[in-house]
Amino acid sequence: MPKRFNCLLAVLTMLLVAASAVFAHHSVAGQFDTSKSLTLKGSIAKLQWMNPHIYVYIDVKEADGTVTTWALETLPTAMMRKAGLSKESVMGVPGELVTVLVVPAKDGTKHLGWISKITYADGHYYALGGAGPVQ
Amino acid sequence: MKNRFLHCIVVTVAVLFAAYAMVSDVNAQAPPKPTPHLADGRPDLNGTWDHGGGIGFVRPQTLPDGSVCVLGCPPAATAAPPRGGNNPPPGARGGRGDAAAAPDAPAARNFPKYKPEFLAKVKDLNDRQVQTDTLLQCQPPGVPRIGPPHKILQNAREVVFLYDDVNGSFFRIIPTDGRPHRKGLPAGYLGDAIGHWEADTLVIETVNFNEETWLIDNGAFHTKDLKVVERLRRVGDTIEYQATAHDPALLVEPWAMRPQALRLTDHELEESARCEDRDLEHIIDGSHHDNPR
């Protein structure tokens, strides 16, 4: 193996070790199955601006015409504030169709998940982690 | 060969140093400015203060179309800073169970040294943290776990600390005019504090704690006899903050938290949102739910 590559490998390895220390305790994975994701389309029925996590409720119309409400968890309020997001900005326009990339609950609870990304009707989105890099 | 090895070491250290600098709150200090003083000659601690730690290394990106990437963001080459600039609000700390809540690793490693006979209890509490950590149930974090204040109000008689915490809004009133600890108070989460000045450093001694809180994550319990000493020293637009926990019945030696540098910010506090935990029943594998502050 070329020596320069050895050096590069050493640098990358040490960076990985350092990064893993910083990102340790990534406990979205404690409650949500970060190996899975699903996409929902629906409208925001309710938003609870609360700690330790905000809850967004999405009404999803099923194929048979019935409506299922999903309870979707996301970041704490202070972090949303840091990102310049408010309750109003997350709510969007009343009734608008949103597309949500969701990480499902690890314990199998139905209709419970973590919002990885929410995209609004005009195309703008909020990426909130939990399912790898933003696509 | 030897030169190549040395070069590799130098490059590695340089890269690590640069990476550390990116996430270190202490490295984000502004250039020193004159330290303001009040009419009584004491350093002026008044203001809203940003800790810059915890999730501070996460840099939200706002894109031209109004999109915001908070986590899992691509490189920020073309992204605009988030609204409000780069100066985060004082309460922008990690919540529970999110990638944003990545703890400050040095603090996590800086664990109190318990006497051998208490290590089993620490381990048990840590193993059952989801059930045993009252902070996960929206209770007050206690001192020193709550961290430095987010806002300080000061006059010649007392100093008031305000906290905008994930678990709620909290306050501490700290007499600095020689009043002793109050008697007859019930033991509390945040204890009873008194302060005095040692030159330009405000020294706070807090006692009268209940036993509901931990010193830090991972089962670091304490007794009702805990005494916490905090030291705050303003230098320009920063405050150097340090807290040390004394609990000689449990600890081999006093435990000093990692020093923190607080930066003056123009973001005002907001009323904390209601705290209600709904997560714990869904954590089925004992995963940790850490809470850097």
Coordinates of C-alpha atoms in Angstrom, one line a residue, chain B residues 2-220:
Chain B
K2 CA 11.2 8.9 9.1
N3 CA 10.4 12.2 7.6
R4 CA 7.3 10.8 5.9
F5 CA 6.1 9.4 9.2
L6 CA 6.7 12.7 11.0
H7 CA 4.9 14.5 8.2
C8 CA 2.0 12.2 8.5
I9 CA 1.8 12.8 12.3
V10 CA 2.0 16.6 11.8
V11 CA -0.8 16.5 9.1
T12 CA -2.9 14.3 11.3
V13 CA -2.6 16.5 14.4
A14 CA -3.2 19.6 12.3
V15 CA -6.4 18.1 10.8
L16 CA -7.6 17.0 14.2
F17 CA -6.9 20.4 15.7
A18 CA -8.8 22.1 12.9
A19 CA -11.7 19.7 13.4
Y20 CA -11.7 20.4 17.1
A21 CA -11.7 24.1 16.6
M22 CA -14.8 23.8 14.4
V23 CA -16.8 22.3 17.3
S24 CA -15.3 23.9 20.3
D25 CA -17.3 26.7 21.9
V26 CA -14.2 28.0 23.7
N27 CA -12.5 28.6 20.3
A28 CA -15.4 30.8 19.2
Q29 CA -14.6 33.6 21.6
A30 CA -14.7 37.1 20.3
P31 CA -11.6 39.3 20.5
P32 CA -11.2 40.7 24.1
K33 CA -12.9 44.0 24.8
P34 CA -12.7 46.1 28.0
T35 CA -14.6 44.6 30.9
P36 CA -17.5 46.9 31.9
H37 CA -18.1 47.6 35.6
L38 CA -21.1 48.7 37.6
A39 CA -21.2 51.8 39.8
D40 CA -20.2 49.7 42.8
G41 CA -17.0 48.7 41.0
R42 CA -18.0 45.1 40.4
P43 CA -17.7 43.6 36.9
D44 CA -21.0 43.9 35.1
L45 CA -22.4 40.4 34.5
N46 CA -25.8 41.7 33.3
G47 CA -26.8 40.4 30.0
T48 CA -28.0 37.4 28.0
W49 CA -25.3 34.8 27.5
D50 CA -24.7 32.1 24.9
H51 CA -23.0 29.0 26.0
G52 CA -22.0 28.0 22.6
G53 CA -21.6 24.4 23.6
G54 CA -23.7 21.3 23.3
I55 CA -25.4 21.6 19.9
G56 CA -23.6 24.8 19.1
F57 CA -21.5 23.1 16.5
V58 CA -24.5 22.3 14.4
R59 CA -24.8 25.0 11.8
P60 CA -28.3 25.3 10.3
Q61 CA -28.3 26.3 6.7
T62 CA -30.9 28.5 5.1
L63 CA -31.2 28.2 1.4
P64 CA -32.5 30.9 -1.0
D65 CA -35.9 29.3 -1.5
G66 CA -36.6 29.3 2.3
S67 CA -35.5 25.7 2.9
V68 CA -33.7 25.1 6.1
C69 CA -31.3 22.2 6.8
V70 CA -30.8 21.7 10.5
L71 CA -29.3 18.3 10.5
G72 CA -27.8 16.0 7.9
C73 CA -26.9 19.0 5.8
P74 CA -24.6 19.0 2.8
P75 CA -21.5 21.2 2.8
A76 CA -22.5 24.8 3.4
A77 CA -20.7 26.4 0.4
T78 CA -23.7 28.1 -0.9
A79 CA -25.9 28.3 2.1
A80 CA -26.9 31.5 3.8
P81 CA -26.7 31.9 7.5
P82 CA -30.0 31.2 9.4
R83 CA -32.2 34.1 10.3
G84 CA -30.9 35.9 13.3
G85 CA -27.3 35.5 12.1
N86 CA -24.8 33.1 13.5
N87 CA -25.4 34.0 17.1
P88 CA -27.7 31.3 18.5
P89 CA -30.4 32.1 21.0
P90 CA -29.3 31.4 24.5
G91 CA -31.6 28.5 25.0
A92 CA -30.6 26.7 21.8
R93 CA -29.3 23.7 23.6
G94 CA -29.7 20.1 22.8
G95 CA -33.0 18.4 23.5
R96 CA -33.3 14.8 24.3
G97 CA -32.8 11.9 21.9
D98 CA -31.8 13.8 18.8
A99 CA -28.7 14.0 16.8
A100 CA -28.6 17.6 17.7
A101 CA -28.2 16.6 21.2
A102 CA -24.8 15.1 20.6
P103 CA -23.1 15.7 24.0
D104 CA -20.0 17.6 24.4
A105 CA -17.6 14.7 24.5
P106 CA -15.1 16.2 26.9
A107 CA -17.8 16.7 29.5
A108 CA -19.1 13.2 29.0
R109 CA -15.6 11.8 29.7
N110 CA -15.1 14.1 32.6
F111 CA -17.1 11.9 35.0
P112 CA -17.1 12.3 38.9
K113 CA -14.8 9.9 40.7
Y114 CA -17.0 7.8 43.0
K115 CA -15.7 5.8 46.0
P116 CA -15.6 2.1 45.1
E117 CA -18.6 1.2 47.2
F118 CA -20.9 3.5 45.1
L119 CA -19.8 2.4 41.6
A120 CA -22.4 -0.4 41.5
K121 CA -25.2 2.1 42.2
V122 CA -23.9 4.5 39.5
K123 CA -23.8 1.6 37.0
D124 CA -27.3 0.5 37.9
L125 CA -28.7 4.0 37.6
N126 CA -26.9 4.4 34.3
D127 CA -28.1 1.0 33.0
R128 CA -31.7 2.0 33.8
Q129 CA -31.3 5.6 32.9
V130 CA -34.5 5.7 30.9
Q131 CA -36.3 4.8 34.1
T132 CA -34.1 6.5 36.7
D133 CA -33.1 9.9 35.3
T134 CA -35.7 12.4 36.4
L135 CA -34.5 14.9 33.9
L136 CA -36.0 12.7 31.2
Q137 CA -39.3 13.2 33.0
C138 CA -39.2 17.0 32.6
Q139 CA -38.1 17.7 36.1
P140 CA -35.6 20.5 36.8
P141 CA -32.0 19.5 35.9
G142 CA -30.4 20.5 39.2
V143 CA -27.1 22.2 39.8
P144 CA -24.5 21.9 38.2
R145 CA -26.3 19.9 35.5
I146 CA -28.4 22.8 34.4
G147 CA -25.2 24.5 33.3
P148 CA -24.4 28.3 33.2
P149 CA -27.3 30.8 33.3
H150 CA -28.7 32.1 30.0
K151 CA -29.4 35.5 31.5
I152 CA -27.9 37.4 34.5
L153 CA -29.5 40.3 36.3
Q154 CA -27.2 42.0 38.8
N155 CA -27.3 44.8 41.3
A156 CA -25.3 45.6 44.4
R157 CA -27.3 43.2 46.7
E158 CA -27.9 40.2 44.6
V159 CA -27.5 38.4 41.3
V160 CA -30.3 36.6 39.5
F161 CA -29.8 33.7 37.1
L162 CA -32.4 32.9 34.5
Y163 CA -32.5 29.7 32.5
D164 CA -34.3 28.9 29.3
D165 CA -34.1 25.1 29.6
V166 CA -35.6 22.3 27.6
N167 CA -37.3 21.3 30.8
G168 CA -38.7 24.8 31.6
S169 CA -37.8 28.3 32.7
F170 CA -35.9 28.4 36.0
F171 CA -34.4 31.1 38.2
R172 CA -31.9 31.3 41.0
I173 CA -31.6 34.3 43.4
I174 CA -28.1 34.7 44.7
P175 CA -27.6 37.3 47.5
T176 CA -24.1 38.9 47.3
D177 CA -24.4 41.3 50.3
G178 CA -23.3 39.0 53.0
R179 CA -26.7 37.3 53.8
P180 CA -26.2 33.7 55.0
H181 CA -28.0 30.7 53.6
R182 CA -31.6 30.7 54.4
K183 CA -32.9 28.4 57.1
G184 CA -36.0 26.3 57.0
L185 CA -36.2 26.0 53.2
P186 CA -37.3 22.7 51.8
A187 CA -34.5 21.0 49.9
G188 CA -34.8 21.9 46.2
Y189 CA -33.6 21.0 42.7
L190 CA -31.6 24.2 42.4
G191 CA -30.7 24.5 46.1
D192 CA -30.0 27.7 48.1
A193 CA -27.3 29.9 46.8
I194 CA -25.2 32.8 48.3
G195 CA -22.4 34.6 46.5
H196 CA -19.4 36.8 47.2
W197 CA -16.7 38.5 45.2
E198 CA -13.1 37.4 45.1
A199 CA -11.5 40.3 43.2
D200 CA -13.3 40.2 39.9
T201 CA -14.7 36.7 40.2
L202 CA -18.2 36.0 41.5
V203 CA -18.1 32.9 43.7
I204 CA -21.4 31.2 44.4
E205 CA -21.9 28.4 47.0
T206 CA -25.1 26.4 46.7
V207 CA -26.4 23.9 49.2
N208 CA -29.8 22.4 50.3
F209 CA -30.4 20.1 47.4
N210 CA -32.9 17.3 47.2
E211 CA -31.6 14.0 45.8
E212 CA -33.7 13.9 42.7
T213 CA -31.1 15.1 40.3
W214 CA -27.7 14.0 39.0
L215 CA -24.5 15.9 38.7
I216 CA -24.3 14.9 35.0
D217 CA -25.6 12.2 32.8
N218 CA -24.9 8.5 33.2
G219 CA -26.0 7.9 36.8
A220 CA -23.9 10.5 38.6

